[in-house]
Amino acid sequence: MTGTANGTRKPVHLAVYDTLADWETGHATAHLARGGYAIRTVGPTTDPVTSIGGLSVRPDLALAGLRPEDSSLLILPGADLWDTSDDLAPFARTARAFLDADVPVAAICGATAGLAREGLLDDRAHTSAVSFYLAATGYAGGERYVETDAVTDGGLITAGPTEPVAFAREVLGLLGVYEGEVLDAWYRLFHDSDPTAYAVLEKAGAA
């Protein structure tokens, strides 16, 4: 089973840092938690950080203490800091360590630019807000850019800032929380408000 050690699921790590876009990962983390994954927050240090929405978060651990072998997935939300400084570059380097260790990474919004600068999108299919946003980083992966809501290429998930539900769909599918018609119904319910999807989820015990 993905993300298990001695029969126990390893936690999912959610990166948190000042100016993080707090609306981008809520669908993913909520349903990962409902699916049995512990969510642990990881910050630059264990000092509190403040989101764009003014939420104060005290990280469970500092980035220096995070090891790929202790995690099922690293989630990188967007943040103003991805575009205004190099402060978050260590998180992109950690993403490289995760992918090198075959532990998946999910990046949304500005975090995709951070991965582009790290060279992690040069050889992987990916998406973001718009292609020219990533092109401005000077990365070499423009030909692998896909105009769609979210992309999974191996162990890497990417999405743009307007697609938190599609981002969550890819995360939940990758970790096997929901699959097949249940995953599709989950997406239709939360993205399209499709009332027929609820019956599928209820039947599967996922409502």
PDB file of C-alpha atoms in Angstrom, residues 32-198:
ATOM      1  CA  LEU A  32      -6.873  12.740   3.262  1.00  0.00           C
ATOM      2  CA  ALA A  33      -7.546  12.977   6.990  1.00  0.00           C
ATOM      3  CA  ARG A  34     -10.960  11.370   6.552  1.00  0.00           C
ATOM      4  CA  GLY A  35      -9.217   8.655   4.558  1.00  0.00           C
ATOM      5  CA  GLY A  36      -6.885   7.790   7.414  1.00  0.00           C
ATOM      6  CA  TYR A  37      -3.833   9.949   6.759  1.00  0.00           C
ATOM      7  CA  ALA A  38      -2.451  12.083   9.566  1.00  0.00           C
ATOM      8  CA  ILE A  39      -1.647  15.623   8.381  1.00  0.00           C
ATOM      9  CA  ARG A  40       1.505  17.201   9.774  1.00  0.00           C
ATOM     10  CA  THR A  41       2.507  20.767   9.029  1.00  0.00           C
ATOM     11  CA  VAL A  42       6.111  21.628   8.249  1.00  0.00           C
ATOM     12  CA  GLY A  43       7.468  25.167   8.304  1.00  0.00           C
ATOM     13  CA  PRO A  44      10.816  26.863   7.787  1.00  0.00           C
ATOM     14  CA  THR A  45      11.112  26.576  11.585  1.00  0.00           C
ATOM     15  CA  THR A  46       8.565  25.739  14.250  1.00  0.00           C
ATOM     16  CA  ASP A  47       7.753  29.434  14.701  1.00  0.00           C
ATOM     17  CA  PRO A  48       4.171  30.385  13.773  1.00  0.00           C
ATOM     18  CA  VAL A  49       3.489  31.500  10.214  1.00  0.00           C
ATOM     19  CA  THR A  50       0.639  33.645   8.901  1.00  0.00           C
ATOM     20  CA  SER A  51      -1.383  32.814   5.799  1.00  0.00           C
ATOM     21  CA  ILE A  52      -2.690  35.273   3.221  1.00  0.00           C
ATOM     22  CA  GLY A  53      -6.054  34.931   4.953  1.00  0.00           C
ATOM     23  CA  GLY A  54      -4.579  35.936   8.312  1.00  0.00           C
ATOM     24  CA  LEU A  55      -4.578  32.467   9.865  1.00  0.00           C
ATOM     25  CA  SER A  56      -1.758  31.747  12.281  1.00  0.00           C
ATOM     26  CA  VAL A  57      -0.288  28.245  12.057  1.00  0.00           C
ATOM     27  CA  ARG A  58       2.351  26.761  14.349  1.00  0.00           C
ATOM     28  CA  PRO A  59       4.199  24.077  12.331  1.00  0.00           C
ATOM     29  CA  ASP A  60       4.470  20.580  13.768  1.00  0.00           C
ATOM     30  CA  LEU A  61       8.083  20.363  12.651  1.00  0.00           C
ATOM     31  CA  ALA A  62      10.797  22.356  10.938  1.00  0.00           C
ATOM     32  CA  LEU A  63      11.813  21.642   7.359  1.00  0.00           C
ATOM     33  CA  ALA A  64      15.301  20.576   8.450  1.00  0.00           C
ATOM     34  CA  GLY A  65      13.734  17.639  10.316  1.00  0.00           C
ATOM     35  CA  LEU A  66      11.639  16.352   7.420  1.00  0.00           C
ATOM     36  CA  ARG A  67      12.798  13.125   5.744  1.00  0.00           C
ATOM     37  CA  PRO A  68      11.157  11.573   2.669  1.00  0.00           C
ATOM     38  CA  GLU A  69      11.182   8.139   4.257  1.00  0.00           C
ATOM     39  CA  ASP A  70       8.891   9.409   7.017  1.00  0.00           C
ATOM     40  CA  SER A  71       6.223  10.743   4.660  1.00  0.00           C
ATOM     41  CA  SER A  72       3.538   9.613   2.235  1.00  0.00           C
ATOM     42  CA  LEU A  73       3.383  12.934   0.388  1.00  0.00           C
ATOM     43  CA  LEU A  74       4.645  16.522   0.534  1.00  0.00           C
ATOM     44  CA  ILE A  75       2.064  19.198  -0.329  1.00  0.00           C
ATOM     45  CA  LEU A  76       3.346  22.631  -1.349  1.00  0.00           C
ATOM     46  CA  PRO A  77       0.699  25.381  -1.449  1.00  0.00           C
ATOM     47  CA  GLY A  78       1.091  28.677  -3.213  1.00  0.00           C
ATOM     48  CA  ALA A  79       2.345  31.782  -1.419  1.00  0.00           C
ATOM     49  CA  ASP A  80       3.376  35.287  -2.348  1.00  0.00           C
ATOM     50  CA  LEU A  81       6.883  34.429  -1.161  1.00  0.00           C
ATOM     51  CA  TRP A  82       7.381  32.014  -4.061  1.00  0.00           C
ATOM     52  CA  ASP A  83       7.482  35.040  -6.378  1.00  0.00           C
ATOM     53  CA  THR A  84       8.934  37.767  -4.210  1.00  0.00           C
ATOM     54  CA  SER A  85      11.994  36.166  -2.620  1.00  0.00           C
ATOM     55  CA  ASP A  86      14.150  33.038  -2.428  1.00  0.00           C
ATOM     56  CA  ASP A  87      12.918  32.243   1.085  1.00  0.00           C
ATOM     57  CA  LEU A  88      11.007  29.159  -0.028  1.00  0.00           C
ATOM     58  CA  ALA A  89      13.746  27.676  -2.224  1.00  0.00           C
ATOM     59  CA  PRO A  90      14.596  25.145   0.543  1.00  0.00           C
ATOM     60  CA  PHE A  91      11.104  23.679   0.132  1.00  0.00           C
ATOM     61  CA  ALA A  92      11.742  23.178  -3.595  1.00  0.00           C
ATOM     62  CA  ARG A  93      15.036  21.465  -2.775  1.00  0.00           C
ATOM     63  CA  THR A  94      13.174  19.227  -0.341  1.00  0.00           C
ATOM     64  CA  ALA A  95      10.702  18.405  -3.122  1.00  0.00           C
ATOM     65  CA  ARG A  96      13.665  17.227  -5.200  1.00  0.00           C
ATOM     66  CA  ALA A  97      14.789  14.967  -2.354  1.00  0.00           C
ATOM     67  CA  PHE A  98      11.264  13.529  -2.086  1.00  0.00           C
ATOM     68  CA  LEU A  99      11.002  12.809  -5.802  1.00  0.00           C
ATOM     69  CA  ASP A 100      14.502  11.307  -5.858  1.00  0.00           C
ATOM     70  CA  ALA A 101      13.344   8.989  -3.066  1.00  0.00           C
ATOM     71  CA  ASP A 102      10.144   8.073  -4.978  1.00  0.00           C
ATOM     72  CA  VAL A 103       7.936   9.870  -2.465  1.00  0.00           C
ATOM     73  CA  PRO A 104       5.285  12.003  -4.202  1.00  0.00           C
ATOM     74  CA  VAL A 105       5.012  15.780  -4.183  1.00  0.00           C
ATOM     75  CA  ALA A 106       1.933  17.911  -4.926  1.00  0.00           C
ATOM     76  CA  ALA A 107       2.422  21.589  -5.804  1.00  0.00           C
ATOM     77  CA  ILE A 108      -0.196  24.207  -6.565  1.00  0.00           C
ATOM     78  CA  CYS A 109      -0.084  27.842  -7.671  1.00  0.00           C
ATOM     79  CA  GLY A 110       3.183  29.637  -6.883  1.00  0.00           C
ATOM     80  CA  ALA A 111       4.788  26.423  -5.662  1.00  0.00           C
ATOM     81  CA  THR A 112       4.883  25.260  -9.287  1.00  0.00           C
ATOM     82  CA  ALA A 113       7.150  28.212 -10.072  1.00  0.00           C
ATOM     83  CA  GLY A 114       9.402  27.176  -7.216  1.00  0.00           C
ATOM     84  CA  LEU A 115       9.655  23.692  -8.680  1.00  0.00           C
ATOM     85  CA  ALA A 116      10.293  25.156 -12.123  1.00  0.00           C
ATOM     86  CA  ARG A 117      13.226  27.161 -10.769  1.00  0.00           C
ATOM     87  CA  GLU A 118      14.553  23.987  -9.145  1.00  0.00           C
ATOM     88  CA  GLY A 119      14.464  22.230 -12.534  1.00  0.00           C
ATOM     89  CA  LEU A 120      11.853  19.712 -11.458  1.00  0.00           C
ATOM     90  CA  LEU A 121       9.428  20.525 -14.298  1.00  0.00           C
ATOM     91  CA  ASP A 122      11.945  20.380 -17.137  1.00  0.00           C
ATOM     92  CA  ASP A 123      11.274  16.700 -17.856  1.00  0.00           C
ATOM     93  CA  ARG A 124       7.804  16.169 -16.378  1.00  0.00           C
ATOM     94  CA  ALA A 125       4.345  16.985 -17.698  1.00  0.00           C
ATOM     95  CA  HIS A 126       2.886  19.766 -15.576  1.00  0.00           C
ATOM     96  CA  THR A 127       0.529  22.691 -15.360  1.00  0.00           C
ATOM     97  CA  SER A 128       0.168  25.929 -13.411  1.00  0.00           C
ATOM     98  CA  ALA A 129      -1.772  29.192 -13.584  1.00  0.00           C
ATOM     99  CA  VAL A 130      -0.752  29.951 -17.187  1.00  0.00           C
ATOM    100  CA  SER A 131       2.206  28.880 -19.293  1.00  0.00           C
ATOM    101  CA  PHE A 132       3.838  32.325 -19.378  1.00  0.00           C
ATOM    102  CA  TYR A 133       3.866  32.439 -15.564  1.00  0.00           C
ATOM    103  CA  LEU A 134       6.256  29.502 -15.528  1.00  0.00           C
ATOM    104  CA  ALA A 135       8.102  30.727 -18.620  1.00  0.00           C
ATOM    105  CA  ALA A 136       9.101  33.807 -16.626  1.00  0.00           C
ATOM    106  CA  THR A 137      11.171  31.561 -14.343  1.00  0.00           C
ATOM    107  CA  GLY A 138      13.485  30.760 -17.251  1.00  0.00           C
ATOM    108  CA  TYR A 139      12.924  27.026 -16.870  1.00  0.00           C
ATOM    109  CA  ALA A 140      13.460  24.553 -19.703  1.00  0.00           C
ATOM    110  CA  GLY A 141      10.176  22.649 -19.437  1.00  0.00           C
ATOM    111  CA  GLY A 142       7.853  24.781 -21.533  1.00  0.00           C
ATOM    112  CA  GLU A 143       7.200  21.992 -24.029  1.00  0.00           C
ATOM    113  CA  ARG A 144       5.891  19.804 -21.198  1.00  0.00           C
ATOM    114  CA  TYR A 145       3.292  22.345 -20.079  1.00  0.00           C
ATOM    115  CA  VAL A 146      -0.308  21.053 -20.304  1.00  0.00           C
ATOM    116  CA  GLU A 147      -3.350  23.355 -20.496  1.00  0.00           C
ATOM    117  CA  THR A 148      -5.598  21.527 -18.033  1.00  0.00           C
ATOM    118  CA  ASP A 149      -6.852  21.757 -14.453  1.00  0.00           C
ATOM    119  CA  ALA A 150      -4.276  19.479 -12.815  1.00  0.00           C
ATOM    120  CA  VAL A 151      -1.579  17.065 -13.964  1.00  0.00           C
ATOM    121  CA  THR A 152      -0.022  13.976 -12.427  1.00  0.00           C
ATOM    122  CA  ASP A 153       3.256  12.766 -13.902  1.00  0.00           C
ATOM    123  CA  GLY A 154       4.645   9.874 -11.918  1.00  0.00           C
ATOM    124  CA  GLY A 155       5.004  11.121  -8.378  1.00  0.00           C
ATOM    125  CA  LEU A 156       4.473  14.812  -9.126  1.00  0.00           C
ATOM    126  CA  ILE A 157       1.118  16.625  -9.080  1.00  0.00           C
ATOM    127  CA  THR A 158       0.748  20.215 -10.263  1.00  0.00           C
ATOM    128  CA  ALA A 159      -2.229  22.552 -10.504  1.00  0.00           C
ATOM    129  CA  GLY A 160      -3.058  26.226 -10.916  1.00  0.00           C
ATOM    130  CA  PRO A 161      -4.480  28.499  -8.201  1.00  0.00           C
ATOM    131  CA  THR A 162      -8.090  28.250  -9.408  1.00  0.00           C
ATOM    132  CA  GLU A 163      -8.194  24.452  -9.217  1.00  0.00           C
ATOM    133  CA  PRO A 164      -8.063  23.333  -5.558  1.00  0.00           C
ATOM    134  CA  VAL A 165     -10.705  20.647  -6.185  1.00  0.00           C
ATOM    135  CA  ALA A 166      -8.901  19.189  -9.205  1.00  0.00           C
ATOM    136  CA  PHE A 167      -5.681  19.353  -7.203  1.00  0.00           C
ATOM    137  CA  ALA A 168      -7.347  17.377  -4.415  1.00  0.00           C
ATOM    138  CA  ARG A 169      -8.747  14.883  -6.942  1.00  0.00           C
ATOM    139  CA  GLU A 170      -5.225  14.083  -8.125  1.00  0.00           C
ATOM    140  CA  VAL A 171      -3.906  13.815  -4.562  1.00  0.00           C
ATOM    141  CA  LEU A 172      -6.741  11.562  -3.391  1.00  0.00           C
ATOM    142  CA  GLY A 173      -6.379   9.373  -6.460  1.00  0.00           C
ATOM    143  CA  LEU A 174      -2.619   9.080  -6.157  1.00  0.00           C
ATOM    144  CA  LEU A 175      -2.818   7.939  -2.538  1.00  0.00           C
ATOM    145  CA  GLY A 176      -5.791   5.678  -3.179  1.00  0.00           C
ATOM    146  CA  VAL A 177      -8.230   7.436  -0.872  1.00  0.00           C
ATOM    147  CA  TYR A 178     -10.853   7.356  -3.649  1.00  0.00           C
ATOM    148  CA  GLU A 179     -10.627   5.580  -6.977  1.00  0.00           C
ATOM    149  CA  GLY A 180     -12.578   5.055 -10.176  1.00  0.00           C
ATOM    150  CA  GLU A 181     -16.216   6.123 -10.176  1.00  0.00           C
ATOM    151  CA  VAL A 182     -16.021   7.171  -6.528  1.00  0.00           C
ATOM    152  CA  LEU A 183     -13.184   9.596  -7.260  1.00  0.00           C
ATOM    153  CA  ASP A 184     -15.061  10.902 -10.278  1.00  0.00           C
ATOM    154  CA  ALA A 185     -18.210  11.359  -8.193  1.00  0.00           C
ATOM    155  CA  TRP A 186     -16.257  13.153  -5.482  1.00  0.00           C
ATOM    156  CA  TYR A 187     -14.920  15.605  -8.061  1.00  0.00           C
ATOM    157  CA  ARG A 188     -18.351  16.153  -9.629  1.00  0.00           C
ATOM    158  CA  LEU A 189     -19.881  16.834  -6.234  1.00  0.00           C
ATOM    159  CA  PHE A 190     -17.313  19.332  -5.007  1.00  0.00           C
ATOM    160  CA  HIS A 191     -16.415  20.936  -8.330  1.00  0.00           C
ATOM    161  CA  ASP A 192     -19.734  20.888 -10.175  1.00  0.00           C
ATOM    162  CA  SER A 193     -22.251  20.602  -7.291  1.00  0.00           C
ATOM    163  CA  ASP A 194     -23.682  17.577  -9.122  1.00  0.00           C
ATOM    164  CA  PRO A 195     -26.394  16.133  -6.848  1.00  0.00           C
ATOM    165  CA  THR A 196     -26.285  12.746  -8.571  1.00  0.00           C
ATOM    166  CA  ALA A 197     -22.703  12.291  -7.367  1.00  0.00           C
ATOM    167  CA  TYR A 198     -23.762  12.191  -3.728  1.00  0.00           C
TER     168      TYR A 198
END
